[in-house]
Amino acid sequence: MAVDFQISIGSTVPIYRQIIDGVRRGVTNGELAVGDQLPSVRALAERLLVNHNTVAKAYQALVRDGVIESRHGRGVFVAKRRNIYTKAERHRRLDAALQAFVGEALLLDFDDAEIRQAVEKKLNDANGRKKRGDQ
Amino acid sequence: MSDFVIQTHNLTRYFGQKAAVQQVNLSVPRGGVFALMGRNGSGKTTAIRMLLGLMSPTRGSAEVLGVDSAHLTPEIRARIGYLTEGHFVYGWMRVRECAKFQADCFPHWNQKVFDAVIDHFGLDADAKAGTLSRGERAGLCLAMTLAPEPELLVLDDPALGLDPVARRALVEAMLAVTSRKDRTILLSSHYLDDVERVADHLAILDSGVLRVHCSVDEFRERVGRWILRFGEGPREIPEIEGIVHSRILEDEVQLTIANPTDETERLLAGTGAISIERVSLSLDQTVIDYLTQRGRSGSLLQIVGAGTKPDVPISDPEPSAASAESS
């Protein structure tokens, strides 16, 4: 099972948020495939050495967002991707992510072509991983 | 049954003219870890002692497990575990004798829990308590407090003086206790890292006054820091309600504000700052901002003008010049 993110204490990001981000990252970059089981709340709390309510809160948010699903009595699994957001919300979220990304890239003095190329490469990587994961 | 294991009503205690605890209304819900924070002398231990009926309040009252603290019966006390500051043990007893001695005082005693905690802290059951290191003594005290499997565990600064390994063991023990939903820990601690790991709720006492009382998440959401940058001209701290902490730096004013509203944003916009930015705060920064006395302009670092100002990037070409100007 590929849940091997670390959390950092003393970060400006609350722990439950770090767990949400960690699982989401695992799903988007292909380390976690649809149907993979996640550790139980207790197991993850023990491993990260945090309050189990914190893990439960993160899992609840992930279930609400459709990233994972809870199968009664069996545990928590990565859910089949489905769009739970409205079209407008999806665009809003994409826009927010893009704004941060483009801002950072320009600040680092990359030109348009370089940024486009980097995005292209990332997309190819992600697609490649997804294909390998499907096999 | 009450959903709160601890409730205080205007709890107040004076020592002579000095109010050590002032009108504190605390409600600790059942289940999880409730962190009580505050500087040394802020009234944490006094409040805890009143809760446990070890000291009478000057005014107000407290209830623990639904019973007035002034009238706790031995049966109720047996459901409360109390780890005092300083990890006191009888030095002439062996570890296993400490267990037997303590077990006789409680109607319920789980030797397995005692053995597990002793093992967790790497203690020898035959060792004399007086020869133990501070961390080992903490482990012994914790084992004696946990073995009666109390419903409510009151830990008064349990991590004080512990090395990182013992502190980690303590965090693990606290998490193990509260993995049962009906077990509650009231934790007084200065270690913000530990608190961030274990606490569900947080209260901050400042000179005997309760200034924060909410869930840890809510606390983080309701307190924010704003960075105001000004061009030329005077930089003053604006009059805005809810300012917890402020710092004037070389080229910016930092404001930590509790419970910001639209009005706060409006007032900030009216300060004439050329840029206003809200930044995220870590839990420890937020708590420290709360505990730092207002009026003093900032941290010790800033006062002594050391070149370690965290806002200066390491690659700053002239770090010494920057720090000299800011001091």
Coordinates of C-alpha atoms in Angstrom, one line a residue:
Chain A
M1 CA 0.0 0.0 0.0
A2 CA 1.4 3.3 -1.0
V3 CA 0.5 5.7 1.7
D4 CA 3.9 6.8 2.8
F5 CA 3.7 10.5 3.2
Q6 CA 5.1 12.3 6.2
I7 CA 3.6 15.0 8.2
S8 CA 5.4 17.9 9.6
I9 CA 4.6 19.3 13.0
G10 CA 4.9 23.1 13.5
S11 CA 3.8 23.7 9.9
T12 CA 1.4 26.4 8.8
V13 CA -0.7 23.6 7.4
P14 CA -2.8 21.8 10.0
I15 CA -2.1 18.1 10.3
Y16 CA -5.5 17.0 9.0
R17 CA -5.0 19.2 6.0
Q18 CA -1.6 17.5 5.4
I19 CA -3.2 14.1 5.5
I20 CA -5.8 15.2 3.0
D21 CA -3.1 16.6 0.7
G22 CA -1.0 13.4 1.1
V23 CA -3.8 11.1 0.1
R24 CA -4.8 13.3 -2.8
R25 CA -1.3 13.5 -4.0
G26 CA -1.0 9.8 -3.9
V27 CA -4.2 9.4 -6.0
T28 CA -3.3 12.0 -8.6
N29 CA 0.3 10.8 -9.1
G30 CA -0.8 7.2 -9.4
E31 CA 0.8 5.8 -6.3
L32 CA -2.7 5.0 -5.1
A33 CA -4.9 3.2 -7.6
V34 CA -8.7 2.9 -7.6
G35 CA -9.7 0.2 -5.1
D36 CA -6.5 0.4 -3.0
Q37 CA -7.1 0.1 0.7
L38 CA -6.0 2.8 3.0
P39 CA -4.8 2.2 6.5
S40 CA -7.5 2.3 9.1
V41 CA -7.9 5.5 11.1
R42 CA -6.3 3.9 14.1
A43 CA -3.4 2.5 12.1
L44 CA -2.6 5.7 10.4
A45 CA -2.9 7.7 13.6
E46 CA -0.5 5.3 15.2
R47 CA 2.0 5.5 12.3
L48 CA 1.9 9.3 12.1
L49 CA 1.7 9.6 15.9
V50 CA -1.2 11.9 15.9
N51 CA -4.6 12.1 17.5
H52 CA -7.0 9.6 15.8
N53 CA -9.7 12.3 15.6
T54 CA -7.4 14.2 13.3
V55 CA -7.1 11.3 10.9
A56 CA -10.8 10.6 11.1
K57 CA -11.5 14.3 10.2
A58 CA -9.2 14.0 7.2
Y59 CA -10.8 10.8 6.0
Q60 CA -14.3 12.3 6.4
A61 CA -13.3 15.2 4.2
L62 CA -11.8 12.8 1.6
V63 CA -15.0 10.7 1.6
R64 CA -17.1 13.9 1.3
D65 CA -14.9 14.9 -1.7
G66 CA -15.3 11.5 -3.3
V67 CA -11.6 10.7 -3.2
I68 CA -12.0 7.7 -1.0
E69 CA -15.0 5.6 0.1
S70 CA -15.8 3.8 3.3
R71 CA -17.0 0.2 2.8
H72 CA -18.9 -0.8 5.8
G73 CA -16.9 -3.0 8.1
R74 CA -14.1 -3.5 5.6
G75 CA -12.2 -0.3 5.6
V76 CA -11.4 2.7 3.5
F77 CA -10.6 2.5 -0.2
V78 CA -9.6 4.8 -3.0
A79 CA -12.8 5.6 -4.9
K80 CA -13.5 5.5 -8.6
R81 CA -13.0 9.0 -9.8
R82 CA -16.2 10.8 -10.3
N83 CA -17.0 14.4 -10.5
I84 CA -18.7 15.6 -7.5
Y85 CA -18.2 19.3 -8.2
T86 CA -20.4 21.5 -10.4
K87 CA -18.8 22.7 -13.7
A88 CA -18.3 26.1 -12.2
E89 CA -16.7 24.8 -9.1
R90 CA -14.3 22.7 -11.1
H91 CA -13.3 25.7 -13.1
R92 CA -12.9 27.7 -10.0
R93 CA -10.6 25.1 -8.5
L94 CA -8.6 24.8 -11.6
D95 CA -8.2 28.5 -11.8
A96 CA -7.0 28.8 -8.2
A97 CA -4.4 26.1 -8.8
L98 CA -3.3 27.6 -12.1
Q99 CA -2.9 31.0 -10.6
A100 CA -0.6 29.8 -7.9
F101 CA 1.4 27.7 -10.4
V102 CA 1.8 30.4 -13.1
G103 CA 2.6 33.0 -10.5
E104 CA 5.4 30.9 -9.0
A105 CA 6.7 29.9 -12.4
L106 CA 6.9 33.5 -13.6
L107 CA 8.5 34.6 -10.4
L108 CA 11.2 32.0 -11.1
D109 CA 11.9 33.7 -14.4
F110 CA 10.7 30.9 -16.7
D111 CA 9.4 32.0 -20.1
D112 CA 6.1 30.9 -21.6
A113 CA 7.6 28.2 -23.7
E114 CA 9.5 26.6 -20.8
I115 CA 6.4 26.7 -18.7
R116 CA 4.2 25.1 -21.4
Q117 CA 6.9 22.4 -21.9
A118 CA 7.0 21.6 -18.2
V119 CA 3.3 21.3 -18.0
E120 CA 3.3 19.0 -21.1
K121 CA 6.0 16.8 -19.5
K122 CA 4.1 16.6 -16.2
L123 CA 0.9 15.6 -18.0
N124 CA 2.8 12.9 -19.9
D125 CA 4.3 11.5 -16.7
A126 CA 0.9 11.4 -15.0
N127 CA -0.7 9.7 -18.0
G128 CA 2.1 7.2 -18.2
R129 CA 1.8 6.3 -14.6
K130 CA -2.0 5.9 -14.9
K131 CA -1.6 3.5 -17.8
R132 CA 0.9 1.4 -15.9
G133 CA -1.5 1.4 -12.9
D134 CA -4.3 0.2 -15.1
Q135 CA -2.5 -2.8 -16.3
Chain B
M1 CA -24.9 11.9 31.9
S2 CA -23.1 15.2 31.3
D3 CA -21.1 15.5 28.1
F4 CA -18.5 17.4 30.1
V5 CA -16.1 15.8 32.4
I6 CA -15.0 19.1 33.8
Q7 CA -16.9 22.3 34.2
T8 CA -16.0 25.4 36.1
H9 CA -18.2 28.3 36.9
N10 CA -16.4 31.6 37.5
L11 CA -13.7 29.7 39.2
T12 CA -11.5 32.3 41.1
R13 CA -8.6 32.0 43.5
Y14 CA -6.7 34.8 45.2
F15 CA -3.4 34.5 46.9
G16 CA -3.5 37.7 49.1
Q17 CA -4.2 40.5 46.7
K18 CA -3.2 38.6 43.6
A19 CA -5.7 36.8 41.6
A20 CA -4.1 33.5 40.4
V21 CA -7.2 32.3 38.6
Q22 CA -9.9 34.8 37.6
Q23 CA -13.5 33.9 36.7
V24 CA -12.6 30.9 34.7
N25 CA -15.4 29.1 32.9
L26 CA -13.9 25.9 31.5
S27 CA -15.9 23.0 29.9
V28 CA -13.9 19.9 29.0
P29 CA -15.9 17.6 26.8
R30 CA -15.7 13.8 27.3
G31 CA -13.2 12.1 25.1
G32 CA -9.9 13.2 23.6
V33 CA -7.2 15.5 24.8
F34 CA -7.8 18.9 26.2
A35 CA -4.7 21.0 26.3
L36 CA -4.3 23.7 29.0
M37 CA -1.6 26.1 28.0
G38 CA -0.1 29.3 29.5
R39 CA 3.1 30.7 30.7
N40 CA 4.7 29.7 34.1
G41 CA 2.6 31.3 36.8
S42 CA -0.5 31.8 34.6
G43 CA -2.7 29.8 37.0
K44 CA -2.7 26.3 35.4
T45 CA -1.7 24.3 38.4
T46 CA -3.8 26.4 40.7
A47 CA -6.8 25.7 38.5
I48 CA -6.0 22.0 38.4
R49 CA -5.7 21.8 42.1
M50 CA -9.1 23.4 42.6
L51 CA -10.6 21.0 40.1
L52 CA -9.4 18.1 42.1
G53 CA -10.6 19.5 45.4
L54 CA -7.0 20.0 46.7
M55 CA -7.5 23.7 47.1
S56 CA -10.7 25.6 47.7
P57 CA -11.7 28.4 45.3
T58 CA -12.0 32.0 46.6
R59 CA -15.2 32.3 44.5
G60 CA -16.9 30.1 42.0
S61 CA -17.0 26.4 41.7
A62 CA -16.0 23.4 39.7
E63 CA -17.5 20.1 38.8
V64 CA -15.5 17.0 37.9
L65 CA -17.3 13.9 36.5
G66 CA -20.6 15.6 37.5
V67 CA -19.6 16.1 41.2
D68 CA -18.7 19.4 42.9
S69 CA -14.9 19.4 43.4
A70 CA -15.3 20.4 47.0
H71 CA -17.2 17.1 47.7
L72 CA -15.3 14.4 45.7
T73 CA -15.8 11.0 47.2
P74 CA -13.2 8.3 47.2
E75 CA -15.2 6.5 44.5
I76 CA -15.1 9.5 42.2
R77 CA -11.4 10.1 42.9
A78 CA -10.7 6.5 41.9
R79 CA -12.0 7.4 38.5
I80 CA -9.5 10.3 38.1
G81 CA -5.8 9.9 37.5
Y82 CA -3.6 12.8 38.5
L83 CA 0.0 13.1 37.5
T84 CA 1.5 16.0 39.5
E85 CA 4.3 18.3 38.4
G86 CA 7.7 17.0 39.1
H87 CA 7.2 13.2 39.1
F88 CA 7.5 12.5 42.8
V89 CA 8.3 8.9 43.8
Y90 CA 9.4 7.3 47.0
G91 CA 13.0 6.6 46.3
W92 CA 13.5 3.7 48.6
M93 CA 10.8 1.6 46.9
R94 CA 11.5 -0.7 43.9
V95 CA 9.4 -0.1 40.8
R96 CA 7.3 -3.3 41.5
E97 CA 6.8 -2.1 45.1
C98 CA 5.5 1.2 43.8
A99 CA 2.9 -0.7 41.7
K100 CA 1.8 -2.7 44.7
F101 CA 1.6 0.4 47.0
Q102 CA -0.4 2.3 44.4
A103 CA -2.7 -0.7 43.6
D104 CA -3.7 -0.9 47.2
C105 CA -5.1 2.6 46.9
F106 CA -7.4 1.8 44.0
P107 CA -10.4 -0.5 43.7
H108 CA -9.4 -1.2 40.1
W109 CA -5.9 -1.9 39.0
N110 CA -4.7 -3.3 35.6
Q111 CA -1.3 -4.7 36.1
K112 CA -1.0 -5.3 32.4
V113 CA -1.2 -1.6 31.8
F114 CA 1.4 -0.9 34.4
D115 CA 3.8 -3.5 32.9
A116 CA 3.2 -2.2 29.4
V117 CA 4.0 1.4 30.3
I118 CA 7.1 0.3 32.4
D119 CA 8.2 -1.6 29.4
H120 CA 7.5 1.2 27.0
F121 CA 9.8 3.5 29.1
G122 CA 12.4 0.7 29.3
L123 CA 12.2 0.4 33.1
D124 CA 13.5 -2.5 35.2
A125 CA 10.8 -3.6 37.7
D126 CA 13.5 -4.3 40.3
A127 CA 15.1 -0.9 40.1
K128 CA 15.0 1.4 43.1
A129 CA 12.8 4.3 42.2
G130 CA 15.4 6.7 43.7
T131 CA 18.0 5.6 41.1
L132 CA 15.8 6.3 38.1
S133 CA 16.5 9.1 35.6
R134 CA 14.0 11.9 35.2
G135 CA 12.4 10.3 32.1
E136 CA 12.3 6.9 33.8
R137 CA 10.6 8.4 36.9
A138 CA 8.1 10.1 34.6
G139 CA 7.4 6.6 33.1
L140 CA 6.9 5.1 36.5
C141 CA 4.6 7.9 37.6
L142 CA 2.6 7.5 34.4
A143 CA 2.4 3.8 34.8
M144 CA 1.0 4.3 38.3
T145 CA -1.5 6.8 37.1
L146 CA -2.6 4.8 34.1
A147 CA -2.9 1.3 35.7
P148 CA -6.2 2.2 37.6
E149 CA -7.6 2.9 34.1
P150 CA -9.0 6.3 35.0
E151 CA -11.8 7.8 33.1
L152 CA -10.3 11.3 33.4
L153 CA -6.5 11.8 33.4
V154 CA -5.1 15.1 34.6
L155 CA -1.5 15.5 33.5
D156 CA 0.2 18.6 35.0
D157 CA 3.2 19.4 32.8
P158 CA 4.2 15.7 32.4
A159 CA 6.9 16.4 29.8
L160 CA 8.9 18.9 31.9
G161 CA 12.5 17.9 31.8
L162 CA 12.1 14.9 29.7
D163 CA 14.5 13.9 26.9
P164 CA 13.0 13.6 23.4
V165 CA 12.7 9.8 23.6
A166 CA 10.8 9.9 26.9
R167 CA 8.6 12.7 25.5
R168 CA 7.8 10.6 22.5
A169 CA 6.8 7.7 24.7
L170 CA 4.6 10.0 26.7
V171 CA 2.8 11.2 23.5
E172 CA 2.3 7.6 22.5
A173 CA 0.9 6.8 25.9
M174 CA -1.6 9.7 25.7
L175 CA -2.7 8.6 22.2
A176 CA -3.2 5.0 23.4
V177 CA -5.4 6.2 26.3
T178 CA -7.6 8.4 24.2
S179 CA -8.0 5.8 21.5
R180 CA -10.9 4.8 23.8
K181 CA -13.6 7.4 23.1
D182 CA -14.8 7.6 26.8
R183 CA -11.3 8.5 28.1
T184 CA -10.4 12.2 28.6
I185 CA -7.0 13.8 29.2
L186 CA -6.6 17.2 30.6
L187 CA -3.0 18.1 29.7
S188 CA -1.0 21.1 30.9
S189 CA 2.1 21.5 28.7
H190 CA 4.5 23.9 27.3
Y191 CA 5.4 21.6 24.4
L192 CA 3.5 22.9 21.4
D193 CA 4.7 20.0 19.2
D194 CA 3.2 17.5 21.5
V195 CA 0.0 19.5 21.8
E196 CA -0.3 19.7 18.1
R197 CA 0.0 16.0 17.8
V198 CA -2.5 15.0 20.5
A199 CA -4.9 17.8 21.4
D200 CA -8.5 18.1 20.2
H201 CA -9.2 21.2 22.3
L202 CA -7.2 24.0 23.6
A203 CA -7.5 26.6 26.4
I204 CA -5.0 29.3 27.1
L205 CA -4.6 30.9 30.5
D206 CA -2.9 34.3 30.7
S207 CA -2.3 35.8 34.2
G208 CA -5.2 33.7 35.5
V209 CA -7.6 34.8 32.8
L210 CA -9.0 32.3 30.2
R211 CA -8.3 33.8 26.8
V212 CA -8.8 30.9 24.5
H213 CA -11.2 28.0 24.8
C214 CA -12.1 26.1 21.6
S215 CA -11.1 23.2 19.4
V216 CA -7.5 23.4 18.0
D217 CA -8.8 23.6 14.4
E218 CA -11.2 26.5 15.3
F219 CA -8.3 28.3 17.1
R220 CA -6.2 28.1 14.0
E221 CA -9.1 29.2 11.8
R222 CA -10.0 32.1 14.0
V223 CA -6.6 33.7 14.4
G224 CA -4.8 35.1 11.4
R225 CA -1.7 37.2 10.8
W226 CA -1.6 40.1 8.5
I227 CA 1.5 41.7 7.0
L228 CA 1.1 45.4 6.2
R229 CA 3.8 47.1 4.1
F230 CA 4.1 50.8 4.1
G231 CA 6.0 53.1 1.8
E232 CA 7.7 56.1 3.3
G233 CA 6.3 57.6 6.4
P234 CA 5.3 56.5 9.9
R235 CA 4.3 53.0 10.6
E236 CA 1.9 52.7 13.4
I237 CA -0.1 49.9 14.8
P238 CA -3.7 50.6 13.9
E239 CA -6.5 50.5 16.4
I240 CA -8.3 47.4 15.5
E241 CA -10.3 45.1 17.7
G242 CA -8.9 41.7 18.3
I243 CA -5.2 42.4 17.9
V244 CA -3.4 39.7 19.9
H245 CA 0.1 40.6 18.9
S246 CA 1.9 43.1 16.8
R247 CA 5.4 43.6 15.6
I248 CA 7.0 46.5 13.8
L249 CA 9.8 45.4 11.5
E250 CA 12.0 47.3 9.2
D251 CA 9.7 47.4 6.3
E252 CA 6.5 45.9 7.6
V253 CA 4.0 45.7 10.4
Q254 CA 2.9 42.2 11.5
L255 CA -0.5 41.9 13.2
T256 CA -2.0 38.8 14.7
I257 CA -5.7 39.2 14.9
A258 CA -8.3 37.0 16.6
N259 CA -11.9 36.7 15.2
P260 CA -11.4 38.8 12.1
T261 CA -14.5 40.2 10.5
D262 CA -15.3 42.2 7.4
E263 CA -14.9 45.2 9.6
T264 CA -11.3 44.1 10.3
E265 CA -10.5 44.0 6.6
R266 CA -12.1 47.4 6.2
L267 CA -10.0 48.9 9.0
L268 CA -6.8 47.3 7.6
A269 CA -7.5 48.7 4.2
G270 CA -7.8 52.2 5.8
T271 CA -4.4 52.1 7.3
G272 CA -2.7 53.5 4.2
A273 CA -0.6 50.4 3.8
I274 CA 0.6 49.8 0.2
S275 CA 0.1 46.1 0.6
I276 CA -1.9 44.0 2.9
E277 CA -1.5 40.2 3.0
R278 CA -2.9 37.5 5.2
V279 CA -0.5 34.7 5.9
S280 CA -0.9 31.3 7.5
L281 CA 0.4 30.7 11.0
S282 CA 1.6 27.5 12.5
L283 CA 0.0 26.5 15.8
D284 CA 3.1 27.3 17.8
Q285 CA 3.4 30.8 16.3
T286 CA -0.3 31.4 17.1
V287 CA 0.1 30.3 20.7
I288 CA 3.3 32.3 21.2
D289 CA 1.6 35.4 19.8
Y290 CA -1.1 34.9 22.4
L291 CA 1.3 34.4 25.2
T292 CA 3.7 37.2 24.4
Q293 CA 3.0 40.3 26.3
R294 CA 1.4 43.1 24.4
G295 CA 3.3 46.4 24.5
R296 CA 6.7 44.7 24.3
S297 CA 7.6 45.2 20.7
G298 CA 8.5 41.7 19.9
S299 CA 10.8 38.8 20.5
L300 CA 14.0 38.8 22.3
L301 CA 15.8 38.1 19.0
Q302 CA 14.6 41.4 17.7
I303 CA 15.5 43.3 20.9
V304 CA 19.1 42.1 20.9
G305 CA 19.3 42.6 17.1
A306 CA 20.9 39.2 16.4
G307 CA 21.4 38.4 12.8
T308 CA 18.9 35.5 13.0
K309 CA 15.8 37.5 12.1
P310 CA 13.7 34.7 10.5
D311 CA 12.3 37.1 7.9
V312 CA 15.7 37.6 6.3
P313 CA 16.5 35.0 3.7
I314 CA 19.7 33.2 4.2
S315 CA 21.0 34.4 0.9
D316 CA 20.6 38.0 1.9
P317 CA 23.7 39.8 0.6
E318 CA 24.0 42.1 3.5
P319 CA 22.5 40.3 6.5
S320 CA 24.4 42.3 9.1
A321 CA 23.2 45.6 7.7
A322 CA 19.6 44.4 7.6
S323 CA 19.7 43.3 11.2
A324 CA 21.4 46.4 12.5
E325 CA 18.7 48.6 11.0
S326 CA 15.9 46.5 12.4
S327 CA 17.2 46.6 16.0

